[in-house]
XYZ file of N, CA and C in Angstrom:
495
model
N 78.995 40.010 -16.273
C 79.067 40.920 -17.416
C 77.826 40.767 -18.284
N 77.326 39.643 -19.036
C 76.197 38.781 -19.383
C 75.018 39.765 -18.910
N 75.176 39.946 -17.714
C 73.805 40.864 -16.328
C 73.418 41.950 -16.559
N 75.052 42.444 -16.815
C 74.841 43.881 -17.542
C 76.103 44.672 -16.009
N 76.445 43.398 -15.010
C 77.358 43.979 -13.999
C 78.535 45.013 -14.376
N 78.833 46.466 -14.288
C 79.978 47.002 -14.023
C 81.120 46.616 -14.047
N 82.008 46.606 -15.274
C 83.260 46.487 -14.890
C 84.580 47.094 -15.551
N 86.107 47.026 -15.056
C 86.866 47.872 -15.553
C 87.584 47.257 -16.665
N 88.097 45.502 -15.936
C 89.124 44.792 -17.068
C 88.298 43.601 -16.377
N 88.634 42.872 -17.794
C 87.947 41.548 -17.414
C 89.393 40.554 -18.222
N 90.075 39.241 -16.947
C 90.949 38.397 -17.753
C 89.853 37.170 -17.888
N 89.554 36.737 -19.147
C 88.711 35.421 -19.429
C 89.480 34.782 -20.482
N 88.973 33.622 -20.860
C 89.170 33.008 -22.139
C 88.881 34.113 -23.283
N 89.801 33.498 -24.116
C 89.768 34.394 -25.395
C 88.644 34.675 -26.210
N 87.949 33.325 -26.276
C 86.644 33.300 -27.149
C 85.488 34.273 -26.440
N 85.547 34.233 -25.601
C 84.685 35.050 -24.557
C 85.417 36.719 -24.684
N 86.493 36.932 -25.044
C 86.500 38.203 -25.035
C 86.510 38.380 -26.426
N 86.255 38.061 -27.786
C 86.010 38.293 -28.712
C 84.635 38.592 -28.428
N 83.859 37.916 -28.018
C 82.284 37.673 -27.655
C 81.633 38.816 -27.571
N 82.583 39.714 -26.241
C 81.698 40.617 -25.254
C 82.436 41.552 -26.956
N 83.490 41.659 -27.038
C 84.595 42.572 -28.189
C 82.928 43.163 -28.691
N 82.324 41.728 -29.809
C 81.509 42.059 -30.742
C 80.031 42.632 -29.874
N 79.948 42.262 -28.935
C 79.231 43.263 -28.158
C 79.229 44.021 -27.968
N 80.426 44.806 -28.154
C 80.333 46.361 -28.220
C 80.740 46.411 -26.097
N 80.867 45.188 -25.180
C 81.639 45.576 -23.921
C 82.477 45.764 -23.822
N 83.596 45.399 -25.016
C 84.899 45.359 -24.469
C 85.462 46.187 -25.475
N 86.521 47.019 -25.416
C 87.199 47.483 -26.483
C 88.109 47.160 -26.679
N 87.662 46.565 -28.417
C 88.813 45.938 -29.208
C 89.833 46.466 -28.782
N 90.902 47.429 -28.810
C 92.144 48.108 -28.719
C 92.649 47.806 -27.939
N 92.281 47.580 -26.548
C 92.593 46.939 -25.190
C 92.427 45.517 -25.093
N 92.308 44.771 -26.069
C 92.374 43.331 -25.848
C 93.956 43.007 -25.984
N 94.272 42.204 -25.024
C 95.368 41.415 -24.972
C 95.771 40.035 -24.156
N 96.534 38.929 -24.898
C 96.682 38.179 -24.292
C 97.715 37.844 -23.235
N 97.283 37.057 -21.802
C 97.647 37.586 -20.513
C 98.374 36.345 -20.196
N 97.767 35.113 -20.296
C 97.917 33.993 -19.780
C 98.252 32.587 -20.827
N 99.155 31.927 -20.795
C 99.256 30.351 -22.166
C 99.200 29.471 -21.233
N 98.436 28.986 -20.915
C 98.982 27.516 -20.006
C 98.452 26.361 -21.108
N 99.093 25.267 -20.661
C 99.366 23.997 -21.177
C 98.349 22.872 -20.821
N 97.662 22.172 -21.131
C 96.330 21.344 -20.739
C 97.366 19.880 -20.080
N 96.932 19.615 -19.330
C 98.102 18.242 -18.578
C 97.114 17.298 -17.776
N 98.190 16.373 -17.542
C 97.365 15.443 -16.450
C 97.868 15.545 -15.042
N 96.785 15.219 -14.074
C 97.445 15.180 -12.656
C 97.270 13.700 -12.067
N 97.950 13.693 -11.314
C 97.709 12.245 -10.357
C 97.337 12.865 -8.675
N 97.069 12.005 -7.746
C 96.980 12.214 -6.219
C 98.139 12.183 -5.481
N 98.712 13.556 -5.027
C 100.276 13.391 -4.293
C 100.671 12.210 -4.015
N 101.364 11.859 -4.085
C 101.935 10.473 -3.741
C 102.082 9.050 -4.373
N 100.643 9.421 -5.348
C 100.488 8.118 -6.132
C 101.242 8.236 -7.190
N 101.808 6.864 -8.090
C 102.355 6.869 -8.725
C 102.474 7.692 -10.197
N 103.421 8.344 -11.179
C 102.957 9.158 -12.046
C 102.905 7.783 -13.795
N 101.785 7.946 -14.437
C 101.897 6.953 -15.720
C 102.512 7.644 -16.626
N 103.385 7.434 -17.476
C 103.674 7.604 -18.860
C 102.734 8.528 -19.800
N 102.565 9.809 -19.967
C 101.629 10.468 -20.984
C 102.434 10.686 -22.174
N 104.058 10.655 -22.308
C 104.486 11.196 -23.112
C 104.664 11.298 -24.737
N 103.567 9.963 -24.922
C 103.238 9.661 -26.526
C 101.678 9.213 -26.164
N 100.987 9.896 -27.646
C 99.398 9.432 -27.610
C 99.828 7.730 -27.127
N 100.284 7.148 -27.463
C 99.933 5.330 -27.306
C 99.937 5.043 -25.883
N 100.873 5.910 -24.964
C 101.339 6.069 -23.521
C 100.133 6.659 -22.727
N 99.659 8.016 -23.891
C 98.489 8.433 -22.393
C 97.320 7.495 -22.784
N 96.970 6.995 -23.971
C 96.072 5.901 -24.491
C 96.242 4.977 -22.464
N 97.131 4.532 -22.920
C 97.325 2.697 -21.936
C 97.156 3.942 -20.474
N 97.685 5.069 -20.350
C 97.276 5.705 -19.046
C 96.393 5.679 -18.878
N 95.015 6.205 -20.027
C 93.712 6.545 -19.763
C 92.971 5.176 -19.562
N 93.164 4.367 -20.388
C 92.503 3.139 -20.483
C 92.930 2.045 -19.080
N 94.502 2.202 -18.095
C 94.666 1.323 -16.944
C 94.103 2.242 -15.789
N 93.641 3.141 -16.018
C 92.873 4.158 -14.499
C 91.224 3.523 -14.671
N 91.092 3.489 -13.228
C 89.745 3.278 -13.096
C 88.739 4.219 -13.030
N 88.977 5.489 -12.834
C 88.312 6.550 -13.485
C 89.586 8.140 -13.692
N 89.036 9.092 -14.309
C 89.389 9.811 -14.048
C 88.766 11.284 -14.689
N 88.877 12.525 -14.725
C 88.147 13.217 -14.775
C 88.372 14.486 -15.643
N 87.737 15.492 -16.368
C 87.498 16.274 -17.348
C 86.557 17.404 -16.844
N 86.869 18.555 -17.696
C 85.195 19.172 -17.833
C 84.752 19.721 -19.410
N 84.090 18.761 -19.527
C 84.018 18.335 -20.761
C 82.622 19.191 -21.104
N 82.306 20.559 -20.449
C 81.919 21.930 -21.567
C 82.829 22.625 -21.216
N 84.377 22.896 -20.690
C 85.058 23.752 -20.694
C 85.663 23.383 -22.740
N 86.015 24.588 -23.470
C 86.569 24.399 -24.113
C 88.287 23.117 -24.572
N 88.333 22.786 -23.409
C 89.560 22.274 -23.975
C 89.033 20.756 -23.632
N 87.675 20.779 -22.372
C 86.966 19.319 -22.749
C 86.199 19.198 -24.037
N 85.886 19.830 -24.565
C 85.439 19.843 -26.459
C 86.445 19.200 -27.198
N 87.533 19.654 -27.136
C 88.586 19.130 -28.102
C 89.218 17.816 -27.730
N 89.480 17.828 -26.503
C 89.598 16.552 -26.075
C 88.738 14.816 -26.364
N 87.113 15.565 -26.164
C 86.565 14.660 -26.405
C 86.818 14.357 -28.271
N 87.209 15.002 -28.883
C 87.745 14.891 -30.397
C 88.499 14.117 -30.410
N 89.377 14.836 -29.629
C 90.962 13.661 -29.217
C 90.846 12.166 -29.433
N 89.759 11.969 -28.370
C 89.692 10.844 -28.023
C 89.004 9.962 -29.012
N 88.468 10.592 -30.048
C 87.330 9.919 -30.924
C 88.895 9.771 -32.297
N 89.500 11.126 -32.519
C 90.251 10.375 -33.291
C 91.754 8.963 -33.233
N 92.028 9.275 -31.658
C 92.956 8.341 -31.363
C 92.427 6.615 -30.993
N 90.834 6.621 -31.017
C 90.049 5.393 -31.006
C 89.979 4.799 -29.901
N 89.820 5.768 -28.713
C 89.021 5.283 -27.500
C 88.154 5.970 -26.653
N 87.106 6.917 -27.319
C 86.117 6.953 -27.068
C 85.296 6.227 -26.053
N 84.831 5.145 -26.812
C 84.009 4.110 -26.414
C 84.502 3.265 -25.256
N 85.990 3.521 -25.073
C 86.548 2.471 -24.482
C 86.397 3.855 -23.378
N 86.597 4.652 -22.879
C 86.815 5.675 -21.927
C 85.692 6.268 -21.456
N 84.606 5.842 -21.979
C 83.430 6.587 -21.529
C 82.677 5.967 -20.272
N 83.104 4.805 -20.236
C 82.469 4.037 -18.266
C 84.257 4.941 -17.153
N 84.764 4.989 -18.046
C 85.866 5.714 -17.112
C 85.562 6.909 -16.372
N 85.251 7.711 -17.261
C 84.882 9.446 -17.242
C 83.973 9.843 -16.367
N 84.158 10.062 -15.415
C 83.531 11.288 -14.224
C 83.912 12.673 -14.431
N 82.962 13.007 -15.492
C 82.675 14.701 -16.020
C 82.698 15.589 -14.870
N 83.225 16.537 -14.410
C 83.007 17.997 -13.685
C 82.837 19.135 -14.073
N 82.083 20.515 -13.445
C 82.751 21.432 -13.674
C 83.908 21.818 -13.613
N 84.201 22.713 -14.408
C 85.981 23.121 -14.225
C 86.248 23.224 -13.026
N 85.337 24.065 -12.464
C 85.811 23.945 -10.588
C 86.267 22.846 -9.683
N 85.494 21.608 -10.430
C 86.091 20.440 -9.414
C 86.591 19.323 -9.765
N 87.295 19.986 -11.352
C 88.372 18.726 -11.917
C 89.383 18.242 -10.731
N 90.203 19.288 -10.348
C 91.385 19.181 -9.736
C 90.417 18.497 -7.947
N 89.586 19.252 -7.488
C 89.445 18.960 -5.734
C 88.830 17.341 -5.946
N 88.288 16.909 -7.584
C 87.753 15.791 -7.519
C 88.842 14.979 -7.570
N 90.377 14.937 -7.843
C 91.688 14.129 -8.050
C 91.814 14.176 -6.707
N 91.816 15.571 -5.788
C 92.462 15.423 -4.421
C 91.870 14.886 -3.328
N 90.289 14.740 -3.837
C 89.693 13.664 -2.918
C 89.917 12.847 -3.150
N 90.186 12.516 -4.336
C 90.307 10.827 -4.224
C 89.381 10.086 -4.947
N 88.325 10.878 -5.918
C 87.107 11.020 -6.476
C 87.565 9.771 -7.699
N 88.430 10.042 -8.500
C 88.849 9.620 -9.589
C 90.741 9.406 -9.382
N 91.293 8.683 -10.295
C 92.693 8.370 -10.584
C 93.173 9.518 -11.048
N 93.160 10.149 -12.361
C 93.857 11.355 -13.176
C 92.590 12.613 -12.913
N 93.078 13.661 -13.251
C 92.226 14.820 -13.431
C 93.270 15.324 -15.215
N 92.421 15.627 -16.164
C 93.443 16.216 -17.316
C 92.366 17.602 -17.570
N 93.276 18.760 -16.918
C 93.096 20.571 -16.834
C 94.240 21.033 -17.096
N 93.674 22.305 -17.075
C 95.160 23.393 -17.352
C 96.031 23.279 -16.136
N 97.396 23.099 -16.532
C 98.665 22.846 -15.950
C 98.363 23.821 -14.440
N 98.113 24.931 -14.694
C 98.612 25.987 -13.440
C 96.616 25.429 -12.929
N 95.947 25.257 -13.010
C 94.504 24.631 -12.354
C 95.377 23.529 -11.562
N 96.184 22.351 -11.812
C 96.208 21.194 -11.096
C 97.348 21.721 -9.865
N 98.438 22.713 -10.677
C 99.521 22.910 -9.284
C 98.748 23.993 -8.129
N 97.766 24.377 -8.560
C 97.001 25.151 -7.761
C 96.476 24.631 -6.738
N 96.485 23.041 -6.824
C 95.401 22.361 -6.137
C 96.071 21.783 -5.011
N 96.052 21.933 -3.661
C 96.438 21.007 -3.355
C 96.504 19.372 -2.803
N 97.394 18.121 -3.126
C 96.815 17.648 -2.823
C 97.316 16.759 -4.345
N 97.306 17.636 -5.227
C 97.385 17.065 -6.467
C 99.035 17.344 -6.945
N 99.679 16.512 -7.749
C 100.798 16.974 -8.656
C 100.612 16.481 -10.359
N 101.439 17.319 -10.762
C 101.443 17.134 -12.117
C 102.170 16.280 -12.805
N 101.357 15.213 -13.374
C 102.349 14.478 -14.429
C 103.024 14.757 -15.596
N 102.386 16.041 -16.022
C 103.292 16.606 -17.251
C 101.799 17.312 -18.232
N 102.308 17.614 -19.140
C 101.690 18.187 -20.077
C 101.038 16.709 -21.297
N 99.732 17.192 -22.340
C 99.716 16.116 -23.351
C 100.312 15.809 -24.011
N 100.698 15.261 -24.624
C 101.630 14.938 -25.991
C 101.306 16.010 -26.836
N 102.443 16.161 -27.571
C 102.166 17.435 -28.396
C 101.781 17.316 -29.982
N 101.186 15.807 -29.939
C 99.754 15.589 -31.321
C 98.653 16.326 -30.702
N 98.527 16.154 -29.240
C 97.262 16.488 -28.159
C 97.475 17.703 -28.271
N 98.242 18.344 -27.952
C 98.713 19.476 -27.035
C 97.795 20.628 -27.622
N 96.897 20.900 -26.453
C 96.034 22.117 -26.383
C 96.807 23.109 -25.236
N 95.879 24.422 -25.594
C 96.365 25.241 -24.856
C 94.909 26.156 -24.122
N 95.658 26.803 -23.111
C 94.210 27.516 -22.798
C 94.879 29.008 -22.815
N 94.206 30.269 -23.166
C 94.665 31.230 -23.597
C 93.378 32.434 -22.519
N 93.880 32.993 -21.762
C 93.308 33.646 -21.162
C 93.809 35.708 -21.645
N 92.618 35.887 -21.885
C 92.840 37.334 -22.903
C 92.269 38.485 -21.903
N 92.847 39.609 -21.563
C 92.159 40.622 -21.284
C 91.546 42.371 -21.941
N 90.778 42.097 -21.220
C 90.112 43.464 -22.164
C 89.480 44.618 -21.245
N 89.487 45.796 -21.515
C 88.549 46.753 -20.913
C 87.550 47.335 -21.479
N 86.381 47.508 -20.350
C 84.974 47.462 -20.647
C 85.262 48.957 -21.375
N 84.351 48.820 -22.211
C 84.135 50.365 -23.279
C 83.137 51.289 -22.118
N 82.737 50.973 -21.296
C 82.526 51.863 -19.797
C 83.161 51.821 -18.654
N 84.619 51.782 -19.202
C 85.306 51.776 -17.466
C 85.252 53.189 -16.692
N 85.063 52.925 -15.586
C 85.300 53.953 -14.522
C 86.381 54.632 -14.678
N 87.696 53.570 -14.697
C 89.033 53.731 -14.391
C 90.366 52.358 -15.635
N 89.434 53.460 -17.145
C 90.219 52.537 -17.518
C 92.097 52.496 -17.370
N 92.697 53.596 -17.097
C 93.962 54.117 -17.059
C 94.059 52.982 -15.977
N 93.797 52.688 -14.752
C 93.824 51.510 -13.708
C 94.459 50.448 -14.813
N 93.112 49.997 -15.269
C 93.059 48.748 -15.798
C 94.121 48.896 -16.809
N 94.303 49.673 -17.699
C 95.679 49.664 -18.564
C 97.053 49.237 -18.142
N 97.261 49.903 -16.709
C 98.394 49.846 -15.436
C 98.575 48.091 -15.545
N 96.868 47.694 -15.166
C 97.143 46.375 -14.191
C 97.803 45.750 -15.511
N 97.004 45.358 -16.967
C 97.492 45.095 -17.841
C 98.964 44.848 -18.175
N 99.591 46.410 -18.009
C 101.026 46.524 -18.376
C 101.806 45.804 -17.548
């Protein structure tokens, strides 16, 4: 889109469709939100699942794994890394952390790359290979919000309205 590529509906992150919005690509009127998923941790099928269900719990989770993994320029690795600075282990988690792109949080858990992968809930059941230990605690609890919009040059915006509805 960025390129200047053709298109009818675009589902992205929200901030990104405000973005193109004020760009004048997308029209405001047709923005809507499509998708809520829940930011969680995964483990490697089979291996055992740790305790996330209180900050002090995913604390001793994050801190007894010998690594595990993020993508820490996706938006919800931003806040996280906050997370971690206000719950006071930062410093202690940073020889842990094997950063990815979003693309290879989850295939880096199912190789075997790292102990935990912590992505959006429907990213880890997607994966296979991987299962879900649950969602963050809900001091943590981020969300990822995927919004759609149609380009103020669609071909076929009536389509894209359809797919929408």
């Amino acid at each position: 889109i960025e390129g200047g590529e053709a298109f009818d509906l675009v589902i992205i992150d929200t901030s990104e469709v405000n973005e193109l919005t004020k760009q004048g690509k997308i029209a405001g009127d047709t923005r809507q939100d499509i998708v809520r998923a829940a930011i969680g941790v995964g483990v490697r099928e089979g291996a055992p699942k740790p305790d996330i269900s209180t900050v002090d719990a995913l604390k001793t989770a994050l801190l007894s794994a010998n690594s595990f993994t993020y993508a820490p320029d996706a938006l919800y690795g931003k806040q996280l890394v906050q997370a971690f600075e206000r719950v006071g282990i930062a410093e202690q988690v940073k020889a842990k952390t094997k950063p990815n792109p979003l693309a290879r949080v989850a295939p880096a858990l199912a190789a075997g790359e790292v102990d935990l992968a912590i992505a959006g809930i429907p990213t880890l059941l997607s994966t296979k290979g991987v299962q879900v230990v649950g969602p963050l605690p809900r001091e943590l609890e981020n969300w990822l919000v995927n919004t759609s919009g149609i380009s103020t040059a669609a071909k076929e915006p009536d389509a894209a309205k359809a797919f929408i509805k």
